[in-house]
Short mmCIF file of C-alpha atoms in Angstrom, two decimals:
data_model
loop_
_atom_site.label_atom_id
_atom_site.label_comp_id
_atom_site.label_asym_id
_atom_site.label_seq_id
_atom_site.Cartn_x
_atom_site.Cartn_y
_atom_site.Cartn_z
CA UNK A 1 -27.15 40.72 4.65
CA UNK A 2 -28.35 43.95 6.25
CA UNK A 3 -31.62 42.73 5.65
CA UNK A 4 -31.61 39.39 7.40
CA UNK A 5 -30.25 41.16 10.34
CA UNK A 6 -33.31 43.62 10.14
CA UNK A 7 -34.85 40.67 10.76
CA UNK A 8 -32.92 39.34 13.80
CA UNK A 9 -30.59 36.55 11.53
CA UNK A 10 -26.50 36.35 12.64
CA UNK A 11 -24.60 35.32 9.87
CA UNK A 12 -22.42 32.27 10.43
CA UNK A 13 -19.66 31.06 8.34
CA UNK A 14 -19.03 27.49 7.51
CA UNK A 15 -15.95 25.63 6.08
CA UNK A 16 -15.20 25.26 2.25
CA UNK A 17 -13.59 21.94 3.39
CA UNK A 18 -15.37 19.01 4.91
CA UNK A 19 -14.97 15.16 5.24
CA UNK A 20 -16.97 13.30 3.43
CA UNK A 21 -18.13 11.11 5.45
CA UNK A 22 -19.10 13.88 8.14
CA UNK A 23 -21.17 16.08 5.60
CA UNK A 24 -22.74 13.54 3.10
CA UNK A 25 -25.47 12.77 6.08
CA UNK A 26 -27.16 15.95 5.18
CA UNK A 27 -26.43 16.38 1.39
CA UNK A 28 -29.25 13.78 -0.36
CA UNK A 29 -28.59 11.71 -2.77
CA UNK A 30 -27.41 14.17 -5.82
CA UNK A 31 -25.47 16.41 -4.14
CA UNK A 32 -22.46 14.09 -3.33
CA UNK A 33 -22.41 13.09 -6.91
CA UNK A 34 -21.75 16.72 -7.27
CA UNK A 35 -19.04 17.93 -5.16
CA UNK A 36 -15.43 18.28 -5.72
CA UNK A 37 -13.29 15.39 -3.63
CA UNK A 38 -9.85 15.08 -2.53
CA UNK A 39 -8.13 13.57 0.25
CA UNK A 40 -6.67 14.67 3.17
CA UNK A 41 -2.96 14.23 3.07
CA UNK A 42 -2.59 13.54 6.99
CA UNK A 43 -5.59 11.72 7.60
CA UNK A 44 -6.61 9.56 4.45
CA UNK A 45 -9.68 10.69 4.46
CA UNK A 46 -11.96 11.80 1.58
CA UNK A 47 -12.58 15.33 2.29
CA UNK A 48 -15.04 17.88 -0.35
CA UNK A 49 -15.47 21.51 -1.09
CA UNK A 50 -18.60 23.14 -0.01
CA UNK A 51 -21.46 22.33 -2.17
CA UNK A 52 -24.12 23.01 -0.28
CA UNK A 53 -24.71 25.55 2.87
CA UNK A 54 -27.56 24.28 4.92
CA UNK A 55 -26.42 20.93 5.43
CA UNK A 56 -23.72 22.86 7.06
CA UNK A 57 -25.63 24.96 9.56
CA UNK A 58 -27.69 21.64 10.22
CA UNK A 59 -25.02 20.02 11.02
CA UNK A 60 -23.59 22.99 13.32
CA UNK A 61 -26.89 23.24 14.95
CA UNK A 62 -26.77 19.55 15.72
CA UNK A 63 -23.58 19.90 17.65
CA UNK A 64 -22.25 22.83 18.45
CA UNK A 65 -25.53 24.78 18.91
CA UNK A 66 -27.24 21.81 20.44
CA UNK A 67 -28.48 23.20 23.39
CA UNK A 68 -28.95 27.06 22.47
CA UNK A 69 -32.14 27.84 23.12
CA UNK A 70 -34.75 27.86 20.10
CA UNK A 71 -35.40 29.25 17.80
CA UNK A 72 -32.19 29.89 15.93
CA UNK A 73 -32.06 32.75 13.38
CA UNK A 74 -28.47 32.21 11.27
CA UNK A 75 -27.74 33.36 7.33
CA UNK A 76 -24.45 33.14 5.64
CA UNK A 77 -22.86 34.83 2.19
CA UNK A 78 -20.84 31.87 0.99
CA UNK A 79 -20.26 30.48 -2.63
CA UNK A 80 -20.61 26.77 -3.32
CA UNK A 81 -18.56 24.81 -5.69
CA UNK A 82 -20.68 21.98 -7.52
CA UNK A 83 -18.57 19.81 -10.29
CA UNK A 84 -21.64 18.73 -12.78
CA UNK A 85 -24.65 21.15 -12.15
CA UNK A 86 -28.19 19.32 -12.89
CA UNK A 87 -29.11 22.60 -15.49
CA UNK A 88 -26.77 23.11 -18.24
CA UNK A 89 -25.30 26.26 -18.49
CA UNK A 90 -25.28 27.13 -14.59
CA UNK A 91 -21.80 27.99 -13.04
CA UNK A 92 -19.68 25.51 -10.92
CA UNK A 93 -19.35 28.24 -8.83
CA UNK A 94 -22.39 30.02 -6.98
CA UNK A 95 -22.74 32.93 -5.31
CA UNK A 96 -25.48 32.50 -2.28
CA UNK A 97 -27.01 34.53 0.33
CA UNK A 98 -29.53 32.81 2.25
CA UNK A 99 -31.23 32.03 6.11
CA UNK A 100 -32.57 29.46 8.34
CA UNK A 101 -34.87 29.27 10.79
CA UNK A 102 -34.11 26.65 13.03
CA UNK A 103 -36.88 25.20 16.08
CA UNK A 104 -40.25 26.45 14.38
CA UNK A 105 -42.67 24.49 12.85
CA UNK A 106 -45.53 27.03 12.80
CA UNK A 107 -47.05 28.13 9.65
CA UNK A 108 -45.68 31.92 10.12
CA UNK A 109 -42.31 30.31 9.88
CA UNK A 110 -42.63 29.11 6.46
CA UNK A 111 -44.59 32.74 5.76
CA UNK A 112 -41.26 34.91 7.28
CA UNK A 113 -39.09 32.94 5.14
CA UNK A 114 -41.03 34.02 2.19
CA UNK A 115 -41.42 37.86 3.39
CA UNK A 116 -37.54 37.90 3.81
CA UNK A 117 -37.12 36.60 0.56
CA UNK A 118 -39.39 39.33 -1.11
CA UNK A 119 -38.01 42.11 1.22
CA UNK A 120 -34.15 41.40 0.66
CA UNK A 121 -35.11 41.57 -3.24
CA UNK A 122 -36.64 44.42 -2.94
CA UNK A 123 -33.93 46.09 -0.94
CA UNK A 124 -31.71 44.54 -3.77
CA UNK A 125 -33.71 47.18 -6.31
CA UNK A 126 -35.54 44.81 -7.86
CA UNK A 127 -39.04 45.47 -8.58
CA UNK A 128 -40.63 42.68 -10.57
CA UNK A 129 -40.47 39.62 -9.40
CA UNK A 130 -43.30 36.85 -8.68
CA UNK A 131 -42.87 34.32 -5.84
CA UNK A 132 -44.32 30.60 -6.74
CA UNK A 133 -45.36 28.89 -3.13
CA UNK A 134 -46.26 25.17 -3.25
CA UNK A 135 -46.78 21.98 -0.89
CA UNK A 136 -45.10 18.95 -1.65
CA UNK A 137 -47.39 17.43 0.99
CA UNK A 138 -50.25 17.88 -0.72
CA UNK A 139 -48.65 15.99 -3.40
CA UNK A 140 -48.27 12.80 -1.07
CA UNK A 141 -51.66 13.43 0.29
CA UNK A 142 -52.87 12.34 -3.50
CA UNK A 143 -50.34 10.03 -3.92
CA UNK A 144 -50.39 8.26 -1.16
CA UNK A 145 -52.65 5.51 -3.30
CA UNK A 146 -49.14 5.19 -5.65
CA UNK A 147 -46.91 2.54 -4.52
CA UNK A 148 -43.29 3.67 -4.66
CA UNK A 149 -41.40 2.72 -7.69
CA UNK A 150 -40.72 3.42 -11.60
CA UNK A 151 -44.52 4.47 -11.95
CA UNK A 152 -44.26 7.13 -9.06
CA UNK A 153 -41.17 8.39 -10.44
CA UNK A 154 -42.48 8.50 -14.10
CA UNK A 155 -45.54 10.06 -12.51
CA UNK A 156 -43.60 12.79 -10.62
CA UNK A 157 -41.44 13.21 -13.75
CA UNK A 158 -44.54 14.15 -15.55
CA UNK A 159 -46.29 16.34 -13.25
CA UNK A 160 -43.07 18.29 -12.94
CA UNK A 161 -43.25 19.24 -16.80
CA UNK A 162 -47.21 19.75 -16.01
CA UNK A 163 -47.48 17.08 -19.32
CA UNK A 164 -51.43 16.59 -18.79
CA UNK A 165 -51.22 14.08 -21.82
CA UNK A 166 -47.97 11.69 -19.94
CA UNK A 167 -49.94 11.75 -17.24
CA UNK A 168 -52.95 11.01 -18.46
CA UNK A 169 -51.27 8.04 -20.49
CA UNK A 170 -49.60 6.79 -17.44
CA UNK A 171 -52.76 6.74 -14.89
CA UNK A 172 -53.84 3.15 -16.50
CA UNK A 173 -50.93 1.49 -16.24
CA UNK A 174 -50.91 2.48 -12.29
CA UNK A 175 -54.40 0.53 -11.98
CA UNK A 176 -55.56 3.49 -9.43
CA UNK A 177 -59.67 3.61 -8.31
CA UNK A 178 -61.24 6.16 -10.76
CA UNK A 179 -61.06 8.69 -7.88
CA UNK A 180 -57.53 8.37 -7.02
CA UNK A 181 -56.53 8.72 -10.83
CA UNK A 182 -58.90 12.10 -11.09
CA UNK A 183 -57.62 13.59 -8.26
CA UNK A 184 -53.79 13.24 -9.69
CA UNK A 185 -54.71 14.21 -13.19
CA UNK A 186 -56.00 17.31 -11.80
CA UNK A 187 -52.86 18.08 -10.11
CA UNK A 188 -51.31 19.52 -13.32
CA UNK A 189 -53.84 22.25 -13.42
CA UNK A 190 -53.46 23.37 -9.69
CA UNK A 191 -51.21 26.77 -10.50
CA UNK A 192 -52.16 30.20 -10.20
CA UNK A 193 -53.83 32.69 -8.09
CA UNK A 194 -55.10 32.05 -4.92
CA UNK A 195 -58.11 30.30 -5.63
CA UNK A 196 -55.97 27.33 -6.58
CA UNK A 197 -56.31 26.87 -2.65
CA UNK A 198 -59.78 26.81 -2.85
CA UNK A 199 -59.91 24.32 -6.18
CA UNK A 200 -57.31 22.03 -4.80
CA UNK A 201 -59.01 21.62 -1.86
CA UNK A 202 -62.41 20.72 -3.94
CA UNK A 203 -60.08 18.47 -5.71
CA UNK A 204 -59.15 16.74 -2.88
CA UNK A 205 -62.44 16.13 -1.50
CA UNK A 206 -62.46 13.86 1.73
CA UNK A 207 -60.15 11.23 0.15
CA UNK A 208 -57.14 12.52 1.40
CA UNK A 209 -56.55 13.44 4.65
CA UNK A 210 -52.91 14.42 4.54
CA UNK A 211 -53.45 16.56 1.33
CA UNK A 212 -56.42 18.56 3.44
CA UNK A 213 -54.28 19.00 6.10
CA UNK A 214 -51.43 20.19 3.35
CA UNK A 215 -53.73 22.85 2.25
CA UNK A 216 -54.58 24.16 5.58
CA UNK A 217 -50.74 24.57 6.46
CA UNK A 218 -50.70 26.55 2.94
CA UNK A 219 -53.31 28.92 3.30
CA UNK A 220 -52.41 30.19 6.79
CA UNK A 221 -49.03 30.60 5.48
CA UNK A 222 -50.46 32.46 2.35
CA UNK A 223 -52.51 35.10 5.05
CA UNK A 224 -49.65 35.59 7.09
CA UNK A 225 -47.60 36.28 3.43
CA UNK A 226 -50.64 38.66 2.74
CA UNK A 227 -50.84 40.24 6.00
CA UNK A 228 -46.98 41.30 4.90
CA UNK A 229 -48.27 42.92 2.20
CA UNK A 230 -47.08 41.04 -0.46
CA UNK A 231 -50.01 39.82 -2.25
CA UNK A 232 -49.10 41.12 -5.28
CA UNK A 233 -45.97 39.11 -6.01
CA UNK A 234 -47.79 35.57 -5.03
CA UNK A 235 -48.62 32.74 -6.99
CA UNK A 236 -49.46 29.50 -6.37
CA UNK A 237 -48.24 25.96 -7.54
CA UNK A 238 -49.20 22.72 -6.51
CA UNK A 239 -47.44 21.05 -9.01
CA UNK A 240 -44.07 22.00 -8.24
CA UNK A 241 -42.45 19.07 -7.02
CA UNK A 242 -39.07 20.71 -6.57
CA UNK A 243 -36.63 18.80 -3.82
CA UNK A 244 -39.33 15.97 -2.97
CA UNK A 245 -36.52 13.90 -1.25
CA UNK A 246 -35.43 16.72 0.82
CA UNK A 247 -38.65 19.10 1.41
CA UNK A 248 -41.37 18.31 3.97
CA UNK A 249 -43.87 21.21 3.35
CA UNK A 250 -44.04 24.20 1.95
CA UNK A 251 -41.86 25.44 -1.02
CA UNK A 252 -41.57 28.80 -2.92
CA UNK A 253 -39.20 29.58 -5.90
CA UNK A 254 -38.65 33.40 -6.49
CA UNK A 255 -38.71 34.36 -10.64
CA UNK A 256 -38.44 37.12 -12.87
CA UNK A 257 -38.74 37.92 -16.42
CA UNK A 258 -35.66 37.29 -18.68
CA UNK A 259 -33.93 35.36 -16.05
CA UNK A 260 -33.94 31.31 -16.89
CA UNK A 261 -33.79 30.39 -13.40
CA UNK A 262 -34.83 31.14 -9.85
CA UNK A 263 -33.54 33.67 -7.89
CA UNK A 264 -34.15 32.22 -4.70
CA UNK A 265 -35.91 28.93 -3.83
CA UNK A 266 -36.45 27.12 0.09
CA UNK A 267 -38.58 25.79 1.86
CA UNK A 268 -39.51 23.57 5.19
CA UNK A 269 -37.04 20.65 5.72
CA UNK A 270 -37.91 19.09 8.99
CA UNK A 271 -35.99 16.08 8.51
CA UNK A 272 -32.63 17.21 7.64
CA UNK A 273 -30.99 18.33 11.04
CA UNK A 274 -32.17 14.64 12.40
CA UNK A 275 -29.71 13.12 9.87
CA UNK A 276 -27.05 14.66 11.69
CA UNK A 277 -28.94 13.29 15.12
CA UNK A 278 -30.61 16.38 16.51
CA UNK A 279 -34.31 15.93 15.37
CA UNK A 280 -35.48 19.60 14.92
CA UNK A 281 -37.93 21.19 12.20
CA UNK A 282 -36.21 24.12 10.51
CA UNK A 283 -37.04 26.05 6.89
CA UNK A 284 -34.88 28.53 4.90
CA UNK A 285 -33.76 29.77 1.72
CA UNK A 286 -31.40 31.22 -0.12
CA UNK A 287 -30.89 34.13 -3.33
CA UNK A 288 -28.68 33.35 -6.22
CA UNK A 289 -26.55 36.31 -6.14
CA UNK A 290 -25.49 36.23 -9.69
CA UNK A 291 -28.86 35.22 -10.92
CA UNK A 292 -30.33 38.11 -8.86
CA UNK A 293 -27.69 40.75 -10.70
CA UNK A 294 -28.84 39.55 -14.11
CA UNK A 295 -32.32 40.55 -13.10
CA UNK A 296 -31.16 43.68 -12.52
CA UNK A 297 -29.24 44.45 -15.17
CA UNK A 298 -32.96 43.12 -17.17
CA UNK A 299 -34.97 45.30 -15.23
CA UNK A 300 -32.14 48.12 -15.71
CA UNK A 301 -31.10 49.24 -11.94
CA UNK A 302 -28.58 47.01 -11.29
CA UNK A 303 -25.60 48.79 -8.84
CA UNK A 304 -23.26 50.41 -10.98
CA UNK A 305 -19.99 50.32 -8.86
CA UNK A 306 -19.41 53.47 -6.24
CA UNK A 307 -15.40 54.37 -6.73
CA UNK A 308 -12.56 55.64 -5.47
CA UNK A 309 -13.53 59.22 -3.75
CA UNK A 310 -9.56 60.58 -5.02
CA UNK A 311 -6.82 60.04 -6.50
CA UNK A 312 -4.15 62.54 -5.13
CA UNK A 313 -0.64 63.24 -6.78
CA UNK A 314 1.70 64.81 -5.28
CA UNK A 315 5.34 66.62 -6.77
CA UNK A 316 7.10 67.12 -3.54
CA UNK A 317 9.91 65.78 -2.45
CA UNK A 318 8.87 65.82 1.12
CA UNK A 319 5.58 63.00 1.25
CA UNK A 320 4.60 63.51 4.55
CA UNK A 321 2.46 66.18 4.18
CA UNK A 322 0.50 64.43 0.62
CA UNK A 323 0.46 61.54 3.39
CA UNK A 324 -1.48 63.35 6.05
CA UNK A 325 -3.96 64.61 3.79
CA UNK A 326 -4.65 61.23 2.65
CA UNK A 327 -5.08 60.07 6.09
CA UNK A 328 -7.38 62.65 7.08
CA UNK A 329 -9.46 62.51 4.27
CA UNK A 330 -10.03 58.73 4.75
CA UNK A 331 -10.95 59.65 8.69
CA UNK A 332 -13.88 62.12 7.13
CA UNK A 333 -15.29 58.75 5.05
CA UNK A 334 -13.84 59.19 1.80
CA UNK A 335 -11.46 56.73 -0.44
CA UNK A 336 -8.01 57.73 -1.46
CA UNK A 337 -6.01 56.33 -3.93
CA UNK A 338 -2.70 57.73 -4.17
CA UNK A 339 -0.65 58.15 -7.48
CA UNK A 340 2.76 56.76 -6.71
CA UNK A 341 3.62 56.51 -10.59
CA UNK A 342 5.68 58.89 -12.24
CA UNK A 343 3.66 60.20 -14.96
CA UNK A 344 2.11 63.71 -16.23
CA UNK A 345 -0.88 65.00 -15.01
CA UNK A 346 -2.91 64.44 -18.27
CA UNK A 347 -1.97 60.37 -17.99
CA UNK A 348 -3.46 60.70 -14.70
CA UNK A 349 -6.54 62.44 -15.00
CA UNK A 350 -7.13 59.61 -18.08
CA UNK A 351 -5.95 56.67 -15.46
CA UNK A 352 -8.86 58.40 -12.90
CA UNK A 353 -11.41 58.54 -15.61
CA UNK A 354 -10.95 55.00 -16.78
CA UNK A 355 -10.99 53.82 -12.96
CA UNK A 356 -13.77 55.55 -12.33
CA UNK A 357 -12.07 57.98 -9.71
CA UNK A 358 -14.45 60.89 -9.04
CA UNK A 359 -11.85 63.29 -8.67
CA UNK A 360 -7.85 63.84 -9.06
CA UNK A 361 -6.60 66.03 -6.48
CA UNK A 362 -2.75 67.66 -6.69
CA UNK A 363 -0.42 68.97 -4.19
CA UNK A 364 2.00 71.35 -5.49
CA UNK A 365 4.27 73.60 -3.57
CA UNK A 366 2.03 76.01 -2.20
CA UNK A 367 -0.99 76.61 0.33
CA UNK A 368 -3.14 75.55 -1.88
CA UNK A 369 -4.41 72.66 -3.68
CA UNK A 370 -5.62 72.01 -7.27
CA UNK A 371 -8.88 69.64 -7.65
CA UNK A 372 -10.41 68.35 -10.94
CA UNK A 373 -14.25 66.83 -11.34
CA UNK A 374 -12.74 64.33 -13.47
CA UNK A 375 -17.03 63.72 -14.76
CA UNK A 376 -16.59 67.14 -16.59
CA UNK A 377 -13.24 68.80 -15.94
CA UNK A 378 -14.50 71.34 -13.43
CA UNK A 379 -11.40 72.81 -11.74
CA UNK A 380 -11.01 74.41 -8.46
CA UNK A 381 -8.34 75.08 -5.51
CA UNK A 382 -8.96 74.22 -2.18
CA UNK A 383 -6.93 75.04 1.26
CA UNK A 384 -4.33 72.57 1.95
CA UNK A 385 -5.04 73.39 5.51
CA UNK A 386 -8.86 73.00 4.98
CA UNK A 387 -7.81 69.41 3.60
CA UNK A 388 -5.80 68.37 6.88
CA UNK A 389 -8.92 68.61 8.37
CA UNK A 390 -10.67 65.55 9.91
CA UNK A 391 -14.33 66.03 10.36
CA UNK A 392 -17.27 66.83 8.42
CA UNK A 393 -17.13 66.58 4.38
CA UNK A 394 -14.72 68.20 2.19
CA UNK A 395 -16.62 71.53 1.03
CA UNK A 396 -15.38 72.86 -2.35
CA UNK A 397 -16.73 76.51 -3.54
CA UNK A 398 -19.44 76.14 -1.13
CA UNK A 399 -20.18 72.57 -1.99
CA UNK A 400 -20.06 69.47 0.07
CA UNK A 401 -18.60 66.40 -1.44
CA UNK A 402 -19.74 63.26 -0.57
CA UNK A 403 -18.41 60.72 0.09
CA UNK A 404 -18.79 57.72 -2.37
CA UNK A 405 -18.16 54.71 -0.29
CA UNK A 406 -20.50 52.87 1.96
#
């Protein structure tokens, strides 16, 4: 999230509850199929948990943010709950962080949602990842010559497993002009560096209008990617036909090795916020948060978790004072966990090791204080008095400690 505010994005949050018939405007046709129902005991009505975030914001923006002025800049960190996931394996539960840019139908829209995307995994630690951009429009460009129907869909089925031979086994039975039937057979080969650009658009010839104009949109978004700085993590893919139903331009899917799904994915959806009855172009994305933490676990810098600062213990009778060094050293920025169990020290330094706890801190009866490195059992006193203080960090034989809490 700090990232998407680096880049100007408030975060909104959305209900885990919605009706039904309110939400399904915006959620295509799998997504309902999807999504865990019940119904409202007062009302009667059908009402289902979050499974899906944009349709959300799309349907804020087309009421409640109606007449802000555009653009809008919003990003959420919600989970969605999906009963039957499309992949096996995947989790009911998912863990997103994602954006959209609402109002803009430039080309450098589409290219900031893919520089985010790169930027907040990067800020993440990961450092190997490759972004796949395609254009579904340059997909209808070439098909535009298909009639709708079980061939398209076998067609698109196809092209989506890049299966050169079902496609080229399919082409007669759609009874396309030789040029028509070259041009989509040549599809499955359009992934790749940048060139693909350049080869798709030989591909395409003069035939196809709308795919021309496809590739245009594509390669100004690519330069603007570029200009970034983030060549290096681009590919392309014209073949990727991912959410044809819902996407209106251009798409990108964020990978990386040993992970057997995207990390992020978005795109342009222009004609989602209309459903709701606000027409408005808009493109987003968002990360899979757990898919993003097995990459870094892969890549081997994933966060390891910060702790608990202290864990003080105290044998007086009196707890005020073990109280108002706890408060103070929470006011200087560190965590304290106090040790209200009766046990002996030993069981506690073994309670702050398993916990994590950086260090166990007692108060006995006099001025001073005893404080254990519970990482290798260094032991030191330190001032009762200089703990009461409440600025600055902690300094222990000349040291600083820092604070291990954000």
């Amino acid at each position: 999230m700090t990232t998407f505010a680096a880049w100007g994005f408030r975060r909104v949050v959305t209900p885990t509850v919605e009706y039904s018939d309110v939400l399904e405007a915006g959620l295509g046709p799998e997504l309902p199929q999807r999504a865990f129902r019940s119904t409202d005991q007062p009302s009667g009505r059908v009402v289902l948990v979050r499974p899906d975030v944009t349709a959300q914001v799309a349907r804020l923006v087309a009421s409640r943010l109606r007449t802000a002025p555009l653009p809008l800049r919003l990003c959420y960190n919600l989970p969605v709950i999906r009963n039957v996931d499309a992949t096996p394996g995947r989790p009911r539960e998912i863990f997103q962080a994602g954006v959209e840019l609402i109002g803009l139908d430039l080309p450098e829209a589409d290219a900031e949602m893919v520089a985010i995307a790169a930027h907040a995994l990067r800020a993440a630690g990961l450092t190997r990842f490759t972004i796949d951009i395609g254009q579904v429009e340059f997909y209808r460009g070439l098909a535009e010559a298909v009639p709708p129907g079980p061939g398209r869909r076998k067609l698109e089925a196809a092209l989506a497993k890049k299966d050169r031979a079902a496609i080229e086994a399919l082409l007669p039975e759609l009874r396309l002009p030789d040029a028509d039937a070259e041009r989509l057979a040549g599809l499955v080969d359009c992934f790749g560096g940048e060139d693909v650009i350049e080869r798709a658009a030989r591909l395409a010839g003069t035939g196809s209008p709308r795919a021309v104009r496809a590739l245009d949109v594509l390669r100004s978004v690519v330069d603007v990617v570029k200009g970034y700085g983030l060549g290096d993590v681009l590919s392309i893919d014209l073949a990727e036909l991912r959410g044809l139903d819902y996407y209106t331009g251009v798409t990108f899917e964020a990978y990386a090795a040993g992970v057997g799904r995207e990390l992020a994915g978005g795109g342009r959806y222009d004609g989602l916020i209309g459903r709701f009855g606000y027409s408005c172009p808009a493109t987003g994305f968002m990360i899979d948060l757990e898919g993003l933490l097995t990459a870094l676990e892969r890549q081997g810098s994933a966060p390891s978790p910060k702790g608990t600062d202290f864990l003080l213990m105290d044998v007086r009778r009196d707890k005020r004072e073990a109280l108002a060094v706890a408060r103070a050293l929470r006011a200087r920025g560190y965590s304290v966990a106090r040790d209200i169990i009766r046990r002996d020290y030993d069981g506690s330094v073994a309670y702050a090791r398993h916990h994590g706890i950086a260090y166990v801190l007692l108060l006995g009866d006099g001025p001073a204080a005893r404080i254990e490195r519970v990482a290798d059992g260094h032991v030191a006193t330190v001032a009762v008095a200089d703990l009461l203080e409440r600025q600055g960090p902690l300094v222990v034989e000349g040291q600083p400690i820092e604070a291990r809490r954000a």
